[in-house]
Structure formats: structure tokens, C-alpha cells
Amino acid sequence: MSEISEALLEMYYFHPIKDAIESVLGKKINRIYKPSPQEEAWLGFDQAWVNDQISEEDFYEMIKERADKKSKPPYKKDRYTYIAFLLQFKVVEKKERIIRSWKGGKLSFRIPPKYTTPYYRSPLKTEPSKTAKYAQHNLLYEINKKFKNFGIYYACPMLFEQKDIFVPKVDLDKLILVDLDSAPSPYKKKWRKYNNHHIMFQDTTGKGMKWCSRPQKGTSFSSREWIEQKVVNSQLDSEGVLALIKDLVEFEKDISLDKKANNLIDFFEYRKFISCLKILEIDNEDVSKETRVKLSDKLLPVKEDIIKF
């Protein structure tokens, strides 16, 4: 039995993840929703980091409404203009022995052909618990498919003993995020729910990640890489910011906020704009401070002291 539990890993990474999320969404606009064990069985995730435009109760109800594979619009709760990051923590096992394929009864399992020892794996929950209608993996797959402005990940820390957490500083490179965008459909015939499904890694960097039991290439990265790759670090000049604001104001005239959120705002493009507002320093007499704050508040719930002028 592992010395480390999912609950311990969540606690260990709470503050580093909080800092990382704030680097994307901005300080003071985050909320974290932590479902109870009973609620998690119906929601599929450990943590939801969101900006504060929706209550926890409404957030859970909205997820449940769409998590059903058969659900179709119109939905009762059809407004989700915020951004959310959903994490499901997994305990990773270090394996020193290779059996390329294994069958027993109805179960089967295959290890990627080029994998060598040691390799690392984390089991997926592909059958419903006694208190849930759907399997955890299926729930996350459905949520990822139906909420394009969400980022949904399995969080797989490369920590294997309790001594690994007693270090002076938390290493974000050891927290590997597996993107649900790369997950195979659990509804295909090749995906048998009773098979021994795992997330597989060749090494602790997360490179060469595979979805198994039938090996399929997936997407994974360290949390630090995620910040560097997905968060925009470039800085616009004042003319670029003014042009961006002008385009967004025109955009507001053409389409309602609900339609924007549902159809047109790509998750990473929206996050790019948030990053710009957070880091930019606007120095132009044509735009008053009062006007800038008003425009910012219209687009997202940013506090005045977050934006530098």
C-alpha cells in the first residue's frame, strides 16, 4: 500500500497551485470548490478553481446537468462565462517489473512496447462506485467535452514516499498534469470499462505519457511547463491594448455575453486577455483611469488594485 494518499497530495500542493492559478486569473478573483466524498462521486473531480461569478451550489448543479452522456441543450443553467480549472489527483506507482501484456478472465492490460523499467502508472476509475451513476473517468471526459472554457486535468505528482514531501520547497516540476483533451473516448468498443486502465509514464518528467490498457499517446506536462506554455508572458504596448479594447467593445455590440461564452471565446484566448490586463501598464492620456477600470470590470471581475496603470 502506498505511503501517500490523494488527500495528502492535495494538501501538499494547495499553496503552489493557488499561486499558479493566480498567475493566470489574477489575485483575489479565485475560489476553490472542494466536493465532499458523496458529491465527488457525482462530479468526478477533487478540486475546482474558478473565478467568482458562480456560487458553489450552482457550479455543482451545472456540472451534474451536463455530466450525463445523454444530456443535451437547452440546459436549466446555461450561463458559464467564467474560467475553471478542474483537478483530479492521482497516486502514481513506481513499477520495477514489466509484463508486456496480461489477461485474466475478462481483464486485459498492455504496457507500451518501448517502455523500460522503471516506469510509472496510475489507475483510472472506469467503473461506477456503489453511490454513483457514472465512472469517474467518464464524468471527467463528459465535462471536458461540454465545457470548452474549462481546463480539466489528472494531477499526477511524482512523489512515492512520505519523505518526498518533507523538503524545503515544493517542486512544481514533479506535479505532472495530464490533459483530458488527449483522452480516448471511453465509449468506443476498444475501451472496455472492466479492463485494467491506467495513465502510464516512462519517467518522472511525464514525457511519453500513454493512455492504457491499449496504449494511446496522451498529452502531459509539468505544472511549471503549463504556466510557461499557456500563460502569455509577452507585453503589449499602449497602442496594442487600445486596439484590443476597441475590438472587444465592437464585439460586445454584435453578440450577447451568453453566446460569446458558449460559441466564440476560446479558453486559451480568453485567458490570454486576462493575463494582458493583469500585467500591462497603460500610459496613454486618451484613456482615463476611470474608463479603463470600467472596461475591465465589464469584461471580467478584476479588482482595481490588480491592474497597473
Coordinates of N, CA and C in Angstrom, one line a residue, residues 135-285:
A135 N -18.9 6.3 -14.0 CA -17.5 6.2 -13.6 C -16.8 7.5 -13.6
Q136 N -15.8 7.7 -12.7 CA -15.1 8.9 -12.5 C -14.5 9.4 -13.9
H137 N -13.8 8.5 -14.6 CA -13.2 8.9 -15.8 C -14.2 9.3 -16.9
N138 N -15.3 8.7 -16.9 CA -16.4 9.0 -17.9 C -16.9 10.4 -17.5
L139 N -17.1 10.7 -16.3 CA -17.6 12.0 -15.9 C -16.6 13.1 -16.3
L140 N -15.3 12.9 -16.1 CA -14.4 13.9 -16.5 C -14.3 14.1 -18.0
Y141 N -14.4 13.0 -18.7 CA -14.4 13.1 -20.2 C -15.6 13.9 -20.7
E142 N -16.8 13.7 -20.1 CA -18.0 14.4 -20.5 C -17.9 15.9 -20.2
I143 N -17.4 16.2 -19.0 CA -17.2 17.6 -18.6 C -16.3 18.3 -19.5
N144 N -15.2 17.6 -19.8 CA -14.2 18.2 -20.7 C -14.8 18.5 -22.1
K145 N -15.6 17.6 -22.5 CA -16.2 17.7 -23.9 C -17.2 18.9 -23.9
K146 N -17.9 19.1 -22.8 CA -19.0 20.1 -22.9 C -18.7 21.4 -22.3
F147 N -17.5 21.6 -21.7 CA -17.1 22.9 -21.2 C -15.8 23.3 -21.9
K148 N -15.9 24.0 -23.0 CA -14.6 24.3 -23.7 C -13.8 25.4 -23.0
N149 N -14.4 26.1 -22.1 CA -13.6 27.2 -21.4 C -13.1 26.6 -20.1
F150 N -13.1 25.3 -19.9 CA -12.5 24.7 -18.7 C -11.2 24.0 -19.1
G151 N -10.3 24.0 -18.1 CA -9.1 23.1 -18.2 C -9.3 22.0 -17.2
I152 N -9.3 20.7 -17.7 CA -9.5 19.6 -16.9 C -8.3 18.6 -17.0
Y153 N -7.8 18.3 -15.8 CA -6.5 17.5 -15.8 C -6.6 16.5 -14.7
Y154 N -5.9 15.4 -14.9 CA -5.5 14.5 -13.9 C -4.1 15.1 -13.3
A155 N -4.1 15.2 -12.0 CA -2.9 15.8 -11.4 C -2.1 14.6 -10.8
C156 N -0.9 14.3 -11.4 CA -0.1 13.1 -11.0 C 1.2 13.5 -10.4
P157 N 1.3 13.7 -9.1 CA 2.6 14.1 -8.5 C 3.6 12.9 -8.5
M158 N 4.8 13.2 -8.9 CA 5.8 12.1 -8.9 C 6.5 12.1 -7.5
L159 N 5.7 11.7 -6.6 CA 6.1 11.5 -5.2 C 5.6 10.1 -4.7
F160 N 6.5 9.4 -4.1 CA 6.2 8.0 -3.9 C 6.3 7.6 -2.4
E161 N 7.0 8.4 -1.6 CA 7.1 8.1 -0.2 C 6.9 9.4 0.6
Q162 N 6.5 9.2 1.9 CA 6.3 10.5 2.6 C 7.5 11.3 2.8
K163 N 8.7 10.7 2.8 CA 9.9 11.6 2.9 C 10.0 12.5 1.7
D164 N 9.3 12.2 0.6 CA 9.4 13.1 -0.6 C 8.7 14.5 -0.4
I165 N 7.8 14.5 0.6 CA 7.1 15.8 0.9 C 7.8 16.6 1.9
F166 N 8.7 16.0 2.6 CA 9.4 16.8 3.7 C 10.7 17.4 3.1
V167 N 10.5 18.4 2.2 CA 11.6 19.1 1.6 C 11.4 20.6 1.8
P168 N 12.4 21.4 1.7 CA 12.3 22.9 2.0 C 11.3 23.6 1.0
K169 N 11.2 23.1 -0.2 CA 10.4 23.8 -1.2 C 9.7 22.8 -2.1
V170 N 8.5 23.1 -2.4 CA 7.7 22.3 -3.3 C 8.2 22.4 -4.7
D171 N 8.4 21.3 -5.4 CA 8.9 21.3 -6.8 C 7.8 21.1 -7.7
L172 N 7.4 22.2 -8.4 CA 6.2 22.1 -9.4 C 6.5 21.2 -10.6
D173 N 7.8 21.0 -10.8 CA 8.2 20.1 -12.0 C 7.8 18.7 -11.7
K174 N 7.5 18.4 -10.4 CA 7.2 17.0 -10.1 C 5.6 16.8 -10.1
L175 N 4.9 17.8 -10.3 CA 3.4 17.7 -10.5 C 3.1 17.7 -12.0
I176 N 2.8 16.5 -12.5 CA 2.5 16.3 -13.9 C 1.0 16.4 -14.1
L177 N 0.6 17.2 -15.0 CA -0.8 17.4 -15.4 C -1.1 16.6 -16.7
V178 N -2.1 15.8 -16.7 CA -2.5 15.0 -17.9 C -3.8 15.6 -18.4
D179 N -3.7 16.1 -19.6 CA -4.8 16.8 -20.2 C -5.9 15.9 -20.7
L180 N -7.1 16.1 -20.2 CA -8.3 15.2 -20.7 C -8.6 15.4 -22.1
D181 N -8.1 16.5 -22.8 CA -8.3 16.7 -24.2 C -7.7 15.5 -25.0
S182 N -6.7 14.9 -24.5 CA -6.0 13.8 -25.2 C -6.5 12.4 -24.9
A183 N -7.5 12.4 -24.0 CA -8.1 11.1 -23.6 C -8.9 10.4 -24.7
P184 N -8.7 9.1 -24.8 CA -9.6 8.4 -25.8 C -11.0 8.3 -25.3
S185 N -11.9 8.2 -26.2 CA -13.3 8.1 -25.8 C -13.6 6.8 -25.1
P186 N -14.2 6.9 -23.9 CA -14.5 5.6 -23.1 C -15.7 4.9 -23.7
Y187 N -16.3 5.4 -24.8 CA -17.5 4.8 -25.4 C -17.2 3.9 -26.6
K188 N -15.9 3.9 -27.0 CA -15.5 3.1 -28.1 C -15.5 1.6 -27.7
K189 N -15.6 0.7 -28.7 CA -15.7 -0.7 -28.4 C -14.3 -1.2 -27.8
K190 N -13.2 -0.6 -28.3 CA -11.9 -1.0 -27.8 C -11.7 -0.6 -26.3
W191 N -12.5 0.3 -25.8 CA -12.3 0.7 -24.4 C -13.4 -0.1 -23.6
R192 N -12.9 -1.1 -23.0 CA -13.8 -1.9 -22.2 C -13.7 -1.5 -20.7
K193 N -14.8 -1.1 -20.2 CA -14.7 -0.5 -18.9 C -14.1 -1.4 -17.8
Y194 N -14.2 -2.7 -18.0 CA -13.7 -3.6 -17.0 C -12.3 -4.0 -17.2
N195 N -11.6 -3.4 -18.2 CA -10.2 -3.6 -18.4 C -9.4 -2.8 -17.4
N196 N -8.1 -3.1 -17.3 CA -7.2 -2.5 -16.3 C -6.6 -1.2 -16.9
H197 N -7.4 -0.1 -16.8 CA -7.0 1.1 -17.5 C -6.1 1.9 -16.6
H198 N -5.0 2.5 -17.2 CA -4.1 3.3 -16.4 C -3.6 4.5 -17.2
I199 N -3.1 5.5 -16.5 CA -2.2 6.5 -17.1 C -0.8 6.0 -16.9
M200 N 0.0 6.0 -18.0 CA 1.4 5.4 -18.0 C 2.4 6.5 -18.3
F201 N 3.5 6.4 -17.6 CA 4.7 7.3 -17.8 C 5.9 6.5 -17.9
Q202 N 6.8 6.9 -18.9 CA 8.1 6.2 -18.9 C 9.0 6.7 -17.8
D203 N 8.9 8.0 -17.5 CA 9.8 8.5 -16.5 C 9.1 9.6 -15.7
T204 N 9.8 10.2 -14.7 CA 9.1 11.2 -13.8 C 8.9 12.5 -14.4
T205 N 9.4 12.8 -15.6 CA 9.2 14.0 -16.3 C 7.8 14.1 -17.0
G206 N 7.1 12.9 -17.1 CA 5.8 12.8 -17.7 C 5.9 12.7 -19.2
K207 N 7.1 12.7 -19.8 CA 7.3 12.5 -21.2 C 6.9 11.1 -21.6
G208 N 6.4 11.0 -22.9 CA 6.0 9.7 -23.4 C 4.8 9.1 -22.7
M209 N 3.9 10.0 -22.2 CA 2.7 9.5 -21.5 C 1.8 8.8 -22.4
K210 N 1.2 7.7 -21.9 CA 0.2 6.9 -22.7 C -1.0 6.6 -21.9
W211 N -2.1 6.5 -22.6 CA -3.4 6.0 -22.0 C -3.4 4.5 -22.3
C212 N -3.6 3.7 -21.3 CA -3.6 2.3 -21.4 C -4.9 1.8 -20.7
S213 N -5.5 0.6 -21.2 CA -4.8 -0.6 -21.5 C -4.3 -0.8 -22.9
R214 N -5.0 -0.3 -23.9 CA -4.5 -0.3 -25.3 C -3.7 1.0 -25.4
P215 N -2.4 1.0 -25.5 CA -1.6 2.2 -25.4 C -1.9 3.2 -26.5
Q216 N -2.2 4.4 -26.0 CA -2.5 5.5 -26.9 C -1.8 6.8 -26.4
K217 N -1.2 7.5 -27.3 CA -0.4 8.7 -26.9 C -1.3 9.7 -26.3
G218 N -0.8 10.3 -25.2 CA -1.6 11.4 -24.5 C -0.7 12.6 -24.4
T219 N -1.3 13.6 -23.7 CA -0.6 14.9 -23.5 C -0.4 15.2 -22.0
S220 N 0.8 15.4 -21.6 CA 1.1 15.7 -20.3 C 2.2 16.7 -20.2
F221 N 2.3 17.5 -19.1 CA 3.3 18.4 -18.9 C 3.4 18.7 -17.4
S222 N 4.6 19.2 -16.9 CA 4.7 19.6 -15.6 C 3.9 20.9 -15.4
S223 N 3.5 21.2 -14.1 CA 2.7 22.4 -13.9 C 3.5 23.6 -14.2
R224 N 4.8 23.6 -14.0 CA 5.6 24.7 -14.4 C 5.6 24.9 -15.9
E225 N 5.7 23.8 -16.7 CA 5.6 24.0 -18.1 C 4.2 24.5 -18.6
W226 N 3.2 24.1 -17.9 CA 1.9 24.6 -18.2 C 1.8 26.1 -18.0
I227 N 2.4 26.6 -17.0 CA 2.4 28.0 -16.7 C 3.1 28.7 -17.9
E228 N 4.3 28.2 -18.2 CA 5.1 28.8 -19.2 C 4.5 28.8 -20.6
Q229 N 3.9 27.7 -20.9 CA 3.3 27.5 -22.3 C 2.0 28.1 -22.5
K230 N 1.1 28.1 -21.5 CA -0.2 28.6 -21.6 C -0.5 30.0 -21.2
V231 N 0.3 30.5 -20.3 CA 0.2 31.9 -19.8 C 1.0 32.8 -20.7
V232 N 0.4 33.8 -21.2 CA 1.1 34.7 -22.1 C 2.0 35.6 -21.3
N233 N 3.3 35.6 -21.7 CA 4.2 36.4 -21.0 C 4.6 37.7 -21.7
S234 N 4.2 37.8 -23.0 CA 4.5 39.0 -23.8 C 3.8 40.2 -23.3
Q235 N 4.3 41.3 -23.5 CA 3.7 42.6 -23.0 C 3.3 43.5 -24.2
L236 N 2.1 43.9 -24.3 CA 1.6 44.8 -25.3 C 2.0 46.2 -25.0
D237 N 2.2 47.0 -26.1 CA 2.4 48.4 -25.8 C 1.0 49.1 -25.7
S238 N 0.9 50.4 -25.4 CA -0.4 51.0 -25.2 C -1.2 51.0 -26.5
E239 N -0.6 51.1 -27.6 CA -1.4 51.1 -28.9 C -2.1 49.7 -29.0
G240 N -1.3 48.7 -28.7 CA -1.9 47.3 -28.8 C -3.1 47.1 -27.9
V241 N -2.9 47.6 -26.6 CA -4.0 47.5 -25.7 C -5.2 48.2 -26.1
L242 N -5.0 49.5 -26.6 CA -6.2 50.3 -27.1 C -6.9 49.6 -28.2
A243 N -6.1 49.0 -29.1 CA -6.7 48.3 -30.3 C -7.5 47.1 -29.8
L244 N -7.0 46.4 -28.8 CA -7.7 45.2 -28.2 C -9.0 45.6 -27.5
I245 N -8.9 46.7 -26.8 CA -10.2 47.2 -26.1 C -11.2 47.6 -27.1
K246 N -10.8 48.3 -28.2 CA -11.7 48.7 -29.2 C -12.4 47.5 -29.9
D247 N -11.6 46.5 -30.2 CA -12.1 45.3 -30.8 C -13.2 44.6 -29.9
L248 N -12.9 44.6 -28.6 CA -13.8 43.9 -27.7 C -15.0 44.7 -27.5
V249 N -15.0 46.0 -27.5 CA -16.2 46.8 -27.4 C -17.0 46.6 -28.6
E250 N -16.4 46.6 -29.8 CA -17.2 46.3 -31.0 C -17.8 44.9 -30.9
F251 N -17.1 44.0 -30.4 CA -17.6 42.6 -30.3 C -18.8 42.6 -29.4
E252 N -18.8 43.4 -28.3 CA -19.9 43.4 -27.4 C -21.2 43.9 -28.1
K253 N -21.1 44.7 -29.1 CA -22.2 45.3 -29.8 C -22.9 44.2 -30.7
D254 N -22.1 43.2 -31.1 CA -22.6 42.3 -32.1 C -23.2 41.0 -31.5
I255 N -22.8 40.7 -30.3 CA -23.2 39.4 -29.8 C -23.4 39.4 -28.3
S256 N -24.3 38.7 -27.8 CA -24.6 38.8 -26.3 C -23.5 38.0 -25.6
L257 N -23.4 38.3 -24.3 CA -22.3 37.6 -23.5 C -22.5 36.1 -23.4
D258 N -23.8 35.7 -23.4 CA -24.0 34.2 -23.3 C -23.5 33.5 -24.5
K259 N -23.8 34.1 -25.7 CA -23.4 33.5 -26.9 C -21.9 33.5 -27.1
K260 N -21.3 34.6 -26.6 CA -19.8 34.6 -26.6 C -19.2 33.5 -25.9
A261 N -19.7 33.3 -24.7 CA -19.1 32.2 -23.8 C -19.3 30.8 -24.4
N262 N -20.5 30.6 -25.0 CA -20.8 29.3 -25.5 C -20.2 28.9 -26.8
N263 N -19.9 29.9 -27.6 CA -19.5 29.6 -29.0 C -18.2 30.2 -29.5
L264 N -17.8 31.4 -29.0 CA -16.7 32.1 -29.6 C -15.5 32.3 -28.8
I265 N -15.5 32.3 -27.5 CA -14.3 32.6 -26.8 C -13.6 31.3 -26.5
D266 N -12.5 31.2 -27.2 CA -11.6 30.0 -26.9 C -11.0 30.2 -25.6
F267 N -10.8 29.1 -24.9 CA -10.4 29.1 -23.5 C -9.0 29.8 -23.4
F268 N -8.1 29.4 -24.2 CA -6.7 30.0 -24.0 C -6.7 31.4 -24.5
E269 N -7.5 31.8 -25.5 CA -7.5 33.2 -25.9 C -8.1 34.1 -24.9
Y270 N -9.1 33.6 -24.2 CA -9.7 34.4 -23.1 C -8.7 34.5 -22.0
R271 N -8.0 33.5 -21.7 CA -7.0 33.5 -20.6 C -5.9 34.5 -21.0
K272 N -5.6 34.5 -22.3 CA -4.5 35.4 -22.8 C -4.9 36.9 -22.5
F273 N -6.2 37.2 -22.7 CA -6.7 38.6 -22.4 C -6.6 38.9 -20.9
I274 N -7.0 37.9 -20.1 CA -6.9 38.1 -18.7 C -5.4 38.4 -18.3
S275 N -4.5 37.6 -18.8 CA -3.1 37.8 -18.5 C -2.6 39.2 -18.9
C276 N -3.1 39.7 -20.0 CA -2.7 41.0 -20.5 C -3.2 42.1 -19.5
L277 N -4.4 42.0 -19.1 CA -5.0 43.0 -18.2 C -4.2 43.0 -16.9
K278 N -3.8 41.9 -16.5 CA -3.1 41.8 -15.2 C -1.7 42.4 -15.2
I279 N -1.0 42.2 -16.3 CA 0.4 42.6 -16.3 C 0.7 43.9 -17.0
L280 N -0.2 44.4 -17.7 CA 0.1 45.6 -18.6 C 0.1 46.9 -17.8
E281 N 0.9 47.8 -18.3 CA 0.9 49.2 -17.7 C 0.5 50.1 -18.9
I282 N -0.6 50.7 -18.8 CA -1.1 51.6 -19.8 C -0.8 53.0 -19.6
D283 N -0.1 53.6 -20.5 CA 0.3 55.0 -20.3 C -0.1 55.8 -21.5
N284 N -1.4 56.3 -21.5 CA -1.9 57.0 -22.6 C -3.0 57.9 -22.1
E285 N -2.8 59.2 -22.4 CA -3.8 60.2 -21.9 C -5.1 60.1 -22.5

